[in-house]
Amino acid sequence: MTGVSEHDRGLPRIRAAAGVLFFDAWDRVMIVDPVYKEPWEVPGGAVEADESPRAGARREVCEELGLDVEPGRLLCVDWTGPRPERSKAIVMLFDGGQLSAEQLEVIRLQPEELRAFEFATADQLDKRLIPLLARRVKAGIDARGREMTVYLENGSAVG
């Protein structure tokens, strides 16, 4: 890294990821079925070098779903500690709003990444997502309804 101080180069690095919560007319949240892992996820993924989390979320949604949608406001920031095969990370969820019938019609899943998508109620998330992600998504849904942004650690509110 050129142009970065020696002090900055010595600081720990942390992985960043971003997702978007999309909703249908019944306020169910979109979940997606990745080809490369189990179980289900939300649209989004890793933020690339020199990319903002918001830009990364938009890029991932466009790649995965074929939707070029500007993410809305930040719903939550979640610090997650290391776990098997994953380093610690900062994960952000943005509000994608309610998708129109026209937007739903143009969704084209990237076959190398996704098998399917569907909409789930908050109550169904515990059965479809890993517990950490289910907590994060439910916190994002709650933050959306309360028009706020929440800070989480491992999917749970702190402070």
Short mmCIF file of N, CA and C in Angstrom, two decimals:
data_model
loop_
_atom_site.label_atom_id
_atom_site.label_comp_id
_atom_site.label_asym_id
_atom_site.label_seq_id
_atom_site.Cartn_x
_atom_site.Cartn_y
_atom_site.Cartn_z
N MET A 1 0.84 -1.17 0.00
CA MET A 1 0.00 0.00 0.00
C MET A 1 0.88 1.24 0.00
N THR A 2 0.87 1.94 -1.06
CA THR A 2 1.64 3.18 -1.12
C THR A 2 0.79 4.32 -0.61
N GLY A 3 1.47 5.33 -0.06
CA GLY A 3 0.75 6.50 0.43
C GLY A 3 0.09 6.31 1.78
N VAL A 4 0.33 5.17 2.43
CA VAL A 4 -0.25 4.90 3.74
C VAL A 4 0.88 4.91 4.76
N SER A 5 0.62 5.52 5.90
CA SER A 5 1.67 5.61 6.91
C SER A 5 2.06 4.23 7.44
N GLU A 6 3.26 4.17 8.00
CA GLU A 6 3.73 2.92 8.60
C GLU A 6 2.79 2.50 9.73
N HIS A 7 2.34 3.48 10.51
CA HIS A 7 1.38 3.18 11.59
C HIS A 7 0.12 2.54 11.03
N ASP A 8 -0.42 3.12 9.96
CA ASP A 8 -1.65 2.60 9.35
C ASP A 8 -1.43 1.19 8.81
N ARG A 9 -0.28 0.94 8.20
CA ARG A 9 0.00 -0.40 7.66
C ARG A 9 0.06 -1.45 8.76
N GLY A 10 0.39 -1.03 9.98
CA GLY A 10 0.50 -1.97 11.09
C GLY A 10 -0.82 -2.25 11.80
N LEU A 11 -1.86 -1.52 11.45
CA LEU A 11 -3.16 -1.74 12.10
C LEU A 11 -3.82 -3.00 11.57
N PRO A 12 -4.64 -3.67 12.39
CA PRO A 12 -5.32 -4.87 11.91
C PRO A 12 -6.31 -4.54 10.79
N ARG A 13 -6.49 -5.46 9.90
CA ARG A 13 -7.46 -5.32 8.80
C ARG A 13 -8.71 -6.13 9.16
N ILE A 14 -9.83 -5.68 8.64
CA ILE A 14 -11.09 -6.36 8.93
C ILE A 14 -11.89 -6.48 7.63
N ARG A 15 -12.48 -7.62 7.45
CA ARG A 15 -13.31 -7.88 6.27
C ARG A 15 -14.60 -7.06 6.38
N ALA A 16 -15.11 -6.60 5.25
CA ALA A 16 -16.37 -5.86 5.22
C ALA A 16 -17.33 -6.54 4.24
N ALA A 17 -18.59 -6.56 4.62
CA ALA A 17 -19.64 -7.10 3.75
C ALA A 17 -20.86 -6.22 3.88
N ALA A 18 -21.72 -6.26 2.87
CA ALA A 18 -22.92 -5.44 2.89
C ALA A 18 -24.04 -6.17 2.17
N GLY A 19 -25.24 -6.00 2.69
CA GLY A 19 -26.42 -6.61 2.09
C GLY A 19 -27.55 -5.61 2.02
N VAL A 20 -28.59 -6.02 1.30
CA VAL A 20 -29.76 -5.16 1.12
C VAL A 20 -30.99 -5.97 1.49
N LEU A 21 -31.84 -5.36 2.32
CA LEU A 21 -33.12 -5.99 2.67
C LEU A 21 -34.20 -5.44 1.75
N PHE A 22 -34.72 -6.33 0.90
CA PHE A 22 -35.83 -5.99 0.01
C PHE A 22 -37.11 -6.58 0.58
N PHE A 23 -38.23 -5.92 0.34
CA PHE A 23 -39.51 -6.35 0.88
C PHE A 23 -40.54 -6.46 -0.24
N ASP A 24 -41.53 -7.33 0.00
CA ASP A 24 -42.65 -7.42 -0.95
C ASP A 24 -43.83 -6.62 -0.40
N ALA A 25 -44.93 -6.69 -1.07
CA ALA A 25 -46.12 -5.90 -0.69
C ALA A 25 -46.68 -6.30 0.67
N TRP A 26 -46.29 -7.47 1.18
CA TRP A 26 -46.77 -7.95 2.48
C TRP A 26 -45.71 -7.78 3.57
N ASP A 27 -44.68 -6.99 3.28
CA ASP A 27 -43.58 -6.71 4.21
C ASP A 27 -42.77 -7.94 4.59
N ARG A 28 -42.77 -8.93 3.71
CA ARG A 28 -41.87 -10.06 3.89
C ARG A 28 -40.52 -9.68 3.30
N VAL A 29 -39.45 -10.22 3.86
CA VAL A 29 -38.09 -9.87 3.43
C VAL A 29 -37.56 -10.91 2.44
N MET A 30 -36.81 -10.44 1.44
CA MET A 30 -36.24 -11.35 0.45
C MET A 30 -35.05 -12.10 1.05
N ILE A 31 -35.03 -13.40 0.80
CA ILE A 31 -33.87 -14.23 1.10
C ILE A 31 -33.49 -14.97 -0.19
N VAL A 32 -32.22 -15.32 -0.29
CA VAL A 32 -31.72 -15.98 -1.50
C VAL A 32 -31.02 -17.28 -1.13
N ASP A 33 -31.05 -18.22 -2.06
CA ASP A 33 -30.46 -19.54 -1.87
C ASP A 33 -29.16 -19.64 -2.67
N PRO A 34 -28.00 -19.47 -2.01
CA PRO A 34 -26.72 -19.51 -2.74
C PRO A 34 -26.37 -20.91 -3.22
N VAL A 35 -25.76 -20.99 -4.38
CA VAL A 35 -25.32 -22.25 -4.97
C VAL A 35 -24.15 -22.83 -4.17
N TYR A 36 -23.27 -21.97 -3.66
CA TYR A 36 -21.99 -22.37 -3.10
C TYR A 36 -22.00 -22.66 -1.61
N LYS A 37 -23.14 -22.50 -0.92
CA LYS A 37 -23.17 -22.78 0.52
C LYS A 37 -24.61 -22.94 1.00
N GLU A 38 -24.74 -23.48 2.17
CA GLU A 38 -26.03 -23.61 2.84
C GLU A 38 -25.97 -22.75 4.09
N PRO A 39 -27.01 -22.31 4.67
CA PRO A 39 -28.36 -22.24 4.13
C PRO A 39 -28.56 -20.94 3.36
N TRP A 40 -29.76 -20.38 3.45
CA TRP A 40 -30.12 -19.18 2.71
C TRP A 40 -29.41 -17.95 3.27
N GLU A 41 -29.42 -16.87 2.50
CA GLU A 41 -28.75 -15.60 2.81
C GLU A 41 -29.68 -14.44 2.44
N VAL A 42 -29.16 -13.24 2.51
CA VAL A 42 -29.82 -12.06 1.94
C VAL A 42 -28.95 -11.57 0.78
N PRO A 43 -29.53 -10.85 -0.17
CA PRO A 43 -28.71 -10.34 -1.27
C PRO A 43 -27.58 -9.45 -0.76
N GLY A 44 -26.39 -9.65 -1.31
CA GLY A 44 -25.23 -8.86 -0.91
C GLY A 44 -24.00 -9.73 -0.88
N GLY A 45 -22.93 -9.19 -0.31
CA GLY A 45 -21.70 -9.97 -0.22
C GLY A 45 -20.53 -9.11 0.20
N ALA A 46 -19.33 -9.60 -0.10
CA ALA A 46 -18.11 -8.95 0.31
C ALA A 46 -17.92 -7.61 -0.40
N VAL A 47 -17.41 -6.66 0.36
CA VAL A 47 -17.05 -5.36 -0.20
C VAL A 47 -15.63 -5.49 -0.74
N GLU A 48 -15.41 -5.04 -1.96
CA GLU A 48 -14.10 -5.16 -2.59
C GLU A 48 -13.19 -4.01 -2.17
N ALA A 49 -11.90 -4.16 -2.44
CA ALA A 49 -10.91 -3.13 -2.12
C ALA A 49 -11.32 -1.80 -2.76
N ASP A 50 -11.19 -0.74 -2.00
CA ASP A 50 -11.48 0.62 -2.46
C ASP A 50 -12.94 0.83 -2.87
N GLU A 51 -13.84 0.03 -2.33
CA GLU A 51 -15.27 0.14 -2.61
C GLU A 51 -15.97 0.44 -1.30
N SER A 52 -16.94 1.35 -1.33
CA SER A 52 -17.70 1.62 -0.11
C SER A 52 -18.69 0.48 0.13
N PRO A 53 -19.13 0.28 1.37
CA PRO A 53 -20.12 -0.76 1.62
C PRO A 53 -21.41 -0.55 0.81
N ARG A 54 -21.85 0.68 0.67
CA ARG A 54 -23.07 0.97 -0.11
C ARG A 54 -22.87 0.58 -1.57
N ALA A 55 -21.71 0.96 -2.15
CA ALA A 55 -21.42 0.60 -3.54
C ALA A 55 -21.29 -0.91 -3.69
N GLY A 56 -20.68 -1.57 -2.69
CA GLY A 56 -20.55 -3.02 -2.74
C GLY A 56 -21.90 -3.71 -2.70
N ALA A 57 -22.80 -3.21 -1.86
CA ALA A 57 -24.15 -3.79 -1.79
C ALA A 57 -24.86 -3.65 -3.13
N ARG A 58 -24.76 -2.47 -3.72
CA ARG A 58 -25.41 -2.23 -5.02
C ARG A 58 -24.84 -3.16 -6.09
N ARG A 59 -23.50 -3.28 -6.13
CA ARG A 59 -22.85 -4.14 -7.11
C ARG A 59 -23.28 -5.60 -6.94
N GLU A 60 -23.27 -6.06 -5.69
CA GLU A 60 -23.64 -7.46 -5.43
C GLU A 60 -25.09 -7.74 -5.83
N VAL A 61 -26.00 -6.84 -5.53
CA VAL A 61 -27.41 -7.02 -5.90
C VAL A 61 -27.55 -7.05 -7.42
N CYS A 62 -26.82 -6.18 -8.10
CA CYS A 62 -26.87 -6.16 -9.56
C CYS A 62 -26.34 -7.47 -10.13
N GLU A 63 -25.21 -7.95 -9.58
CA GLU A 63 -24.63 -9.21 -10.06
C GLU A 63 -25.53 -10.39 -9.77
N GLU A 64 -26.06 -10.47 -8.55
CA GLU A 64 -26.82 -11.65 -8.13
C GLU A 64 -28.24 -11.69 -8.70
N LEU A 65 -28.90 -10.53 -8.72
CA LEU A 65 -30.32 -10.48 -9.08
C LEU A 65 -30.61 -9.79 -10.40
N GLY A 66 -29.62 -9.10 -10.95
CA GLY A 66 -29.87 -8.33 -12.16
C GLY A 66 -30.65 -7.05 -11.90
N LEU A 67 -30.73 -6.62 -10.65
CA LEU A 67 -31.43 -5.39 -10.27
C LEU A 67 -30.40 -4.31 -9.98
N ASP A 68 -30.49 -3.18 -10.67
CA ASP A 68 -29.62 -2.05 -10.38
C ASP A 68 -30.43 -1.07 -9.54
N VAL A 69 -30.33 -1.25 -8.23
CA VAL A 69 -31.13 -0.47 -7.28
C VAL A 69 -30.19 0.25 -6.32
N GLU A 70 -30.39 1.53 -6.15
CA GLU A 70 -29.61 2.31 -5.19
C GLU A 70 -30.08 1.93 -3.79
N PRO A 71 -29.19 1.38 -2.95
CA PRO A 71 -29.62 1.04 -1.58
C PRO A 71 -30.09 2.28 -0.83
N GLY A 72 -31.08 2.07 0.02
CA GLY A 72 -31.60 3.15 0.85
C GLY A 72 -30.73 3.34 2.09
N ARG A 73 -31.37 3.77 3.15
CA ARG A 73 -30.62 4.12 4.35
C ARG A 73 -30.05 2.89 5.05
N LEU A 74 -29.00 3.14 5.82
CA LEU A 74 -28.34 2.11 6.60
C LEU A 74 -29.26 1.67 7.74
N LEU A 75 -29.52 0.36 7.82
CA LEU A 75 -30.38 -0.17 8.89
C LEU A 75 -29.57 -0.66 10.07
N CYS A 76 -28.47 -1.37 9.80
CA CYS A 76 -27.66 -1.85 10.92
C CYS A 76 -26.21 -2.08 10.50
N VAL A 77 -25.36 -2.00 11.52
CA VAL A 77 -23.94 -2.32 11.41
C VAL A 77 -23.70 -3.42 12.43
N ASP A 78 -23.10 -4.52 11.99
CA ASP A 78 -22.88 -5.68 12.86
C ASP A 78 -21.42 -6.08 12.83
N TRP A 79 -20.77 -6.02 14.00
CA TRP A 79 -19.41 -6.55 14.13
C TRP A 79 -19.55 -8.01 14.46
N THR A 80 -18.88 -8.86 13.67
CA THR A 80 -18.91 -10.29 13.95
C THR A 80 -17.50 -10.78 14.20
N GLY A 81 -17.35 -11.53 15.26
CA GLY A 81 -16.05 -12.10 15.59
C GLY A 81 -15.71 -13.23 14.66
N PRO A 82 -14.46 -13.71 14.73
CA PRO A 82 -14.07 -14.83 13.87
C PRO A 82 -14.88 -16.08 14.20
N ARG A 83 -15.15 -16.86 13.19
CA ARG A 83 -15.84 -18.14 13.34
C ARG A 83 -15.24 -19.09 12.31
N PRO A 84 -15.58 -20.37 12.34
CA PRO A 84 -14.94 -21.32 11.41
C PRO A 84 -15.00 -20.83 9.96
N GLU A 85 -13.84 -20.76 9.34
CA GLU A 85 -13.66 -20.38 7.95
C GLU A 85 -14.03 -18.93 7.64
N ARG A 86 -14.19 -18.10 8.66
CA ARG A 86 -14.51 -16.68 8.47
C ARG A 86 -13.70 -15.83 9.43
N SER A 87 -13.15 -14.74 8.92
CA SER A 87 -12.46 -13.79 9.78
C SER A 87 -13.47 -12.82 10.37
N LYS A 88 -13.02 -12.04 11.35
CA LYS A 88 -13.90 -11.02 11.92
C LYS A 88 -14.31 -10.06 10.81
N ALA A 89 -15.47 -9.42 11.00
CA ALA A 89 -15.99 -8.57 9.93
C ALA A 89 -16.90 -7.49 10.47
N ILE A 90 -17.08 -6.49 9.66
CA ILE A 90 -18.13 -5.49 9.83
C ILE A 90 -19.12 -5.74 8.70
N VAL A 91 -20.38 -5.97 9.04
CA VAL A 91 -21.41 -6.25 8.05
C VAL A 91 -22.48 -5.18 8.17
N MET A 92 -22.88 -4.60 7.05
CA MET A 92 -23.90 -3.56 7.04
C MET A 92 -25.09 -4.03 6.22
N LEU A 93 -26.28 -3.69 6.70
CA LEU A 93 -27.51 -3.96 5.96
C LEU A 93 -28.17 -2.63 5.62
N PHE A 94 -28.53 -2.49 4.34
CA PHE A 94 -29.22 -1.30 3.84
C PHE A 94 -30.66 -1.64 3.50
N ASP A 95 -31.51 -0.63 3.52
CA ASP A 95 -32.92 -0.79 3.17
C ASP A 95 -33.07 -0.73 1.66
N GLY A 96 -33.62 -1.79 1.08
CA GLY A 96 -33.87 -1.81 -0.36
C GLY A 96 -35.29 -1.41 -0.70
N GLY A 97 -36.13 -1.26 0.33
CA GLY A 97 -37.51 -0.86 0.11
C GLY A 97 -38.38 -1.98 -0.43
N GLN A 98 -39.59 -1.61 -0.76
CA GLN A 98 -40.55 -2.57 -1.32
C GLN A 98 -40.33 -2.66 -2.82
N LEU A 99 -40.14 -3.87 -3.30
CA LEU A 99 -39.96 -4.08 -4.73
C LEU A 99 -41.31 -4.05 -5.45
N SER A 100 -41.33 -3.37 -6.57
CA SER A 100 -42.56 -3.28 -7.37
C SER A 100 -42.73 -4.57 -8.19
N ALA A 101 -43.90 -4.75 -8.73
CA ALA A 101 -44.16 -5.90 -9.61
C ALA A 101 -43.21 -5.87 -10.80
N GLU A 102 -42.94 -4.68 -11.33
CA GLU A 102 -42.03 -4.54 -12.47
C GLU A 102 -40.61 -4.97 -12.08
N GLN A 103 -40.15 -4.57 -10.91
CA GLN A 103 -38.82 -4.96 -10.46
C GLN A 103 -38.74 -6.48 -10.26
N LEU A 104 -39.78 -7.06 -9.69
CA LEU A 104 -39.79 -8.51 -9.48
C LEU A 104 -39.72 -9.26 -10.81
N GLU A 105 -40.37 -8.71 -11.84
CA GLU A 105 -40.38 -9.37 -13.15
C GLU A 105 -39.01 -9.37 -13.82
N VAL A 106 -38.17 -8.37 -13.53
CA VAL A 106 -36.87 -8.29 -14.21
C VAL A 106 -35.76 -9.00 -13.45
N ILE A 107 -36.05 -9.57 -12.30
CA ILE A 107 -35.01 -10.28 -11.56
C ILE A 107 -34.52 -11.46 -12.39
N ARG A 108 -33.20 -11.52 -12.54
CA ARG A 108 -32.54 -12.62 -13.24
C ARG A 108 -31.42 -13.12 -12.34
N LEU A 109 -31.60 -14.31 -11.78
CA LEU A 109 -30.61 -14.86 -10.87
C LEU A 109 -29.34 -15.24 -11.62
N GLN A 110 -28.20 -14.89 -11.05
CA GLN A 110 -26.92 -15.31 -11.62
C GLN A 110 -26.74 -16.79 -11.27
N PRO A 111 -26.77 -17.68 -12.26
CA PRO A 111 -26.76 -19.12 -11.97
C PRO A 111 -25.52 -19.62 -11.24
N GLU A 112 -24.41 -18.91 -11.35
CA GLU A 112 -23.19 -19.32 -10.65
C GLU A 112 -23.27 -18.98 -9.17
N GLU A 113 -24.23 -18.14 -8.78
CA GLU A 113 -24.32 -17.70 -7.39
C GLU A 113 -25.61 -18.11 -6.68
N LEU A 114 -26.75 -18.01 -7.39
CA LEU A 114 -28.04 -18.22 -6.71
C LEU A 114 -28.91 -19.24 -7.42
N ARG A 115 -29.57 -20.08 -6.59
CA ARG A 115 -30.55 -21.04 -7.11
C ARG A 115 -31.95 -20.45 -7.14
N ALA A 116 -32.26 -19.64 -6.11
CA ALA A 116 -33.64 -19.17 -5.97
C ALA A 116 -33.69 -17.97 -5.03
N PHE A 117 -34.84 -17.31 -5.04
CA PHE A 117 -35.14 -16.30 -4.03
C PHE A 117 -36.57 -16.48 -3.62
N GLU A 118 -36.88 -16.00 -2.43
CA GLU A 118 -38.27 -16.00 -1.95
C GLU A 118 -38.39 -14.94 -0.88
N PHE A 119 -39.61 -14.70 -0.46
CA PHE A 119 -39.85 -13.74 0.61
C PHE A 119 -40.30 -14.49 1.85
N ALA A 120 -39.78 -14.07 3.00
CA ALA A 120 -40.06 -14.76 4.25
C ALA A 120 -40.53 -13.76 5.31
N THR A 121 -41.37 -14.24 6.20
CA THR A 121 -41.76 -13.43 7.35
C THR A 121 -40.62 -13.47 8.37
N ALA A 122 -40.63 -12.52 9.27
CA ALA A 122 -39.60 -12.50 10.32
C ALA A 122 -39.62 -13.80 11.11
N ASP A 123 -40.79 -14.38 11.32
CA ASP A 123 -40.90 -15.63 12.07
C ASP A 123 -40.25 -16.81 11.34
N GLN A 124 -40.18 -16.76 10.03
CA GLN A 124 -39.61 -17.86 9.25
C GLN A 124 -38.08 -17.81 9.16
N LEU A 125 -37.48 -16.68 9.52
CA LEU A 125 -36.04 -16.50 9.34
C LEU A 125 -35.21 -17.47 10.16
N ASP A 126 -35.65 -17.80 11.38
CA ASP A 126 -34.88 -18.72 12.22
C ASP A 126 -34.74 -20.09 11.59
N LYS A 127 -35.69 -20.50 10.76
CA LYS A 127 -35.62 -21.80 10.11
C LYS A 127 -34.82 -21.76 8.82
N ARG A 128 -34.68 -20.57 8.21
CA ARG A 128 -34.07 -20.48 6.89
C ARG A 128 -32.63 -19.96 6.89
N LEU A 129 -32.26 -19.20 7.92
CA LEU A 129 -30.94 -18.55 7.97
C LEU A 129 -30.14 -19.08 9.15
N ILE A 130 -28.81 -18.91 9.11
CA ILE A 130 -28.03 -19.25 10.29
C ILE A 130 -28.45 -18.29 11.41
N PRO A 131 -28.32 -18.70 12.68
CA PRO A 131 -28.79 -17.85 13.78
C PRO A 131 -28.23 -16.43 13.77
N LEU A 132 -26.94 -16.28 13.49
CA LEU A 132 -26.33 -14.95 13.44
C LEU A 132 -27.02 -14.06 12.41
N LEU A 133 -27.23 -14.58 11.21
CA LEU A 133 -27.87 -13.80 10.15
C LEU A 133 -29.34 -13.55 10.46
N ALA A 134 -30.02 -14.53 11.03
CA ALA A 134 -31.43 -14.33 11.39
C ALA A 134 -31.56 -13.18 12.39
N ARG A 135 -30.68 -13.14 13.39
CA ARG A 135 -30.72 -12.04 14.36
C ARG A 135 -30.45 -10.70 13.68
N ARG A 136 -29.46 -10.68 12.79
CA ARG A 136 -29.11 -9.44 12.09
C ARG A 136 -30.27 -8.95 11.23
N VAL A 137 -30.87 -9.83 10.46
CA VAL A 137 -31.97 -9.43 9.57
C VAL A 137 -33.17 -8.96 10.39
N LYS A 138 -33.49 -9.67 11.46
CA LYS A 138 -34.62 -9.23 12.30
C LYS A 138 -34.34 -7.86 12.92
N ALA A 139 -33.08 -7.62 13.31
CA ALA A 139 -32.72 -6.29 13.85
C ALA A 139 -32.86 -5.23 12.76
N GLY A 140 -32.49 -5.58 11.53
CA GLY A 140 -32.65 -4.65 10.41
C GLY A 140 -34.10 -4.34 10.11
N ILE A 141 -34.95 -5.37 10.17
CA ILE A 141 -36.39 -5.17 9.96
C ILE A 141 -36.95 -4.26 11.04
N ASP A 142 -36.56 -4.51 12.27
CA ASP A 142 -37.03 -3.67 13.39
C ASP A 142 -36.54 -2.23 13.23
N ALA A 143 -35.28 -2.05 12.86
CA ALA A 143 -34.73 -0.71 12.67
C ALA A 143 -35.46 0.02 11.55
N ARG A 144 -35.82 -0.70 10.50
CA ARG A 144 -36.56 -0.10 9.39
C ARG A 144 -37.90 0.42 9.87
N GLY A 145 -38.60 -0.39 10.65
CA GLY A 145 -39.92 0.01 11.16
C GLY A 145 -39.84 1.18 12.13
N ARG A 146 -38.71 1.31 12.81
CA ARG A 146 -38.55 2.39 13.79
C ARG A 146 -37.76 3.56 13.24
N GLU A 147 -37.43 3.49 11.93
CA GLU A 147 -36.68 4.55 11.25
C GLU A 147 -35.42 4.94 12.01
N MET A 148 -34.62 3.92 12.31
CA MET A 148 -33.37 4.15 13.01
C MET A 148 -32.30 3.22 12.45
N THR A 149 -31.08 3.41 12.91
CA THR A 149 -29.97 2.53 12.59
C THR A 149 -29.50 1.91 13.89
N VAL A 150 -29.20 0.61 13.88
CA VAL A 150 -28.76 -0.06 15.10
C VAL A 150 -27.35 -0.61 14.95
N TYR A 151 -26.65 -0.66 16.07
CA TYR A 151 -25.32 -1.27 16.13
C TYR A 151 -25.47 -2.63 16.82
N LEU A 152 -24.88 -3.65 16.19
CA LEU A 152 -24.95 -5.02 16.69
C LEU A 152 -23.56 -5.59 16.86
N GLU A 153 -23.44 -6.58 17.73
CA GLU A 153 -22.25 -7.41 17.81
C GLU A 153 -22.73 -8.85 17.74
N ASN A 154 -22.25 -9.57 16.75
CA ASN A 154 -22.67 -10.95 16.51
C ASN A 154 -24.18 -11.08 16.41
N GLY A 155 -24.79 -10.09 15.77
CA GLY A 155 -26.22 -10.12 15.50
C GLY A 155 -27.11 -9.64 16.63
N SER A 156 -26.53 -9.24 17.75
CA SER A 156 -27.33 -8.81 18.90
C SER A 156 -27.04 -7.35 19.24
N ALA A 157 -28.07 -6.61 19.58
CA ALA A 157 -27.93 -5.20 19.95
C ALA A 157 -27.11 -5.08 21.23
N VAL A 158 -26.28 -4.07 21.27
CA VAL A 158 -25.50 -3.77 22.47
C VAL A 158 -25.69 -2.30 22.81
N GLY A 159 -25.50 -1.99 24.08
CA GLY A 159 -25.57 -0.59 24.52
C GLY A 159 -26.94 -0.09 24.80
#
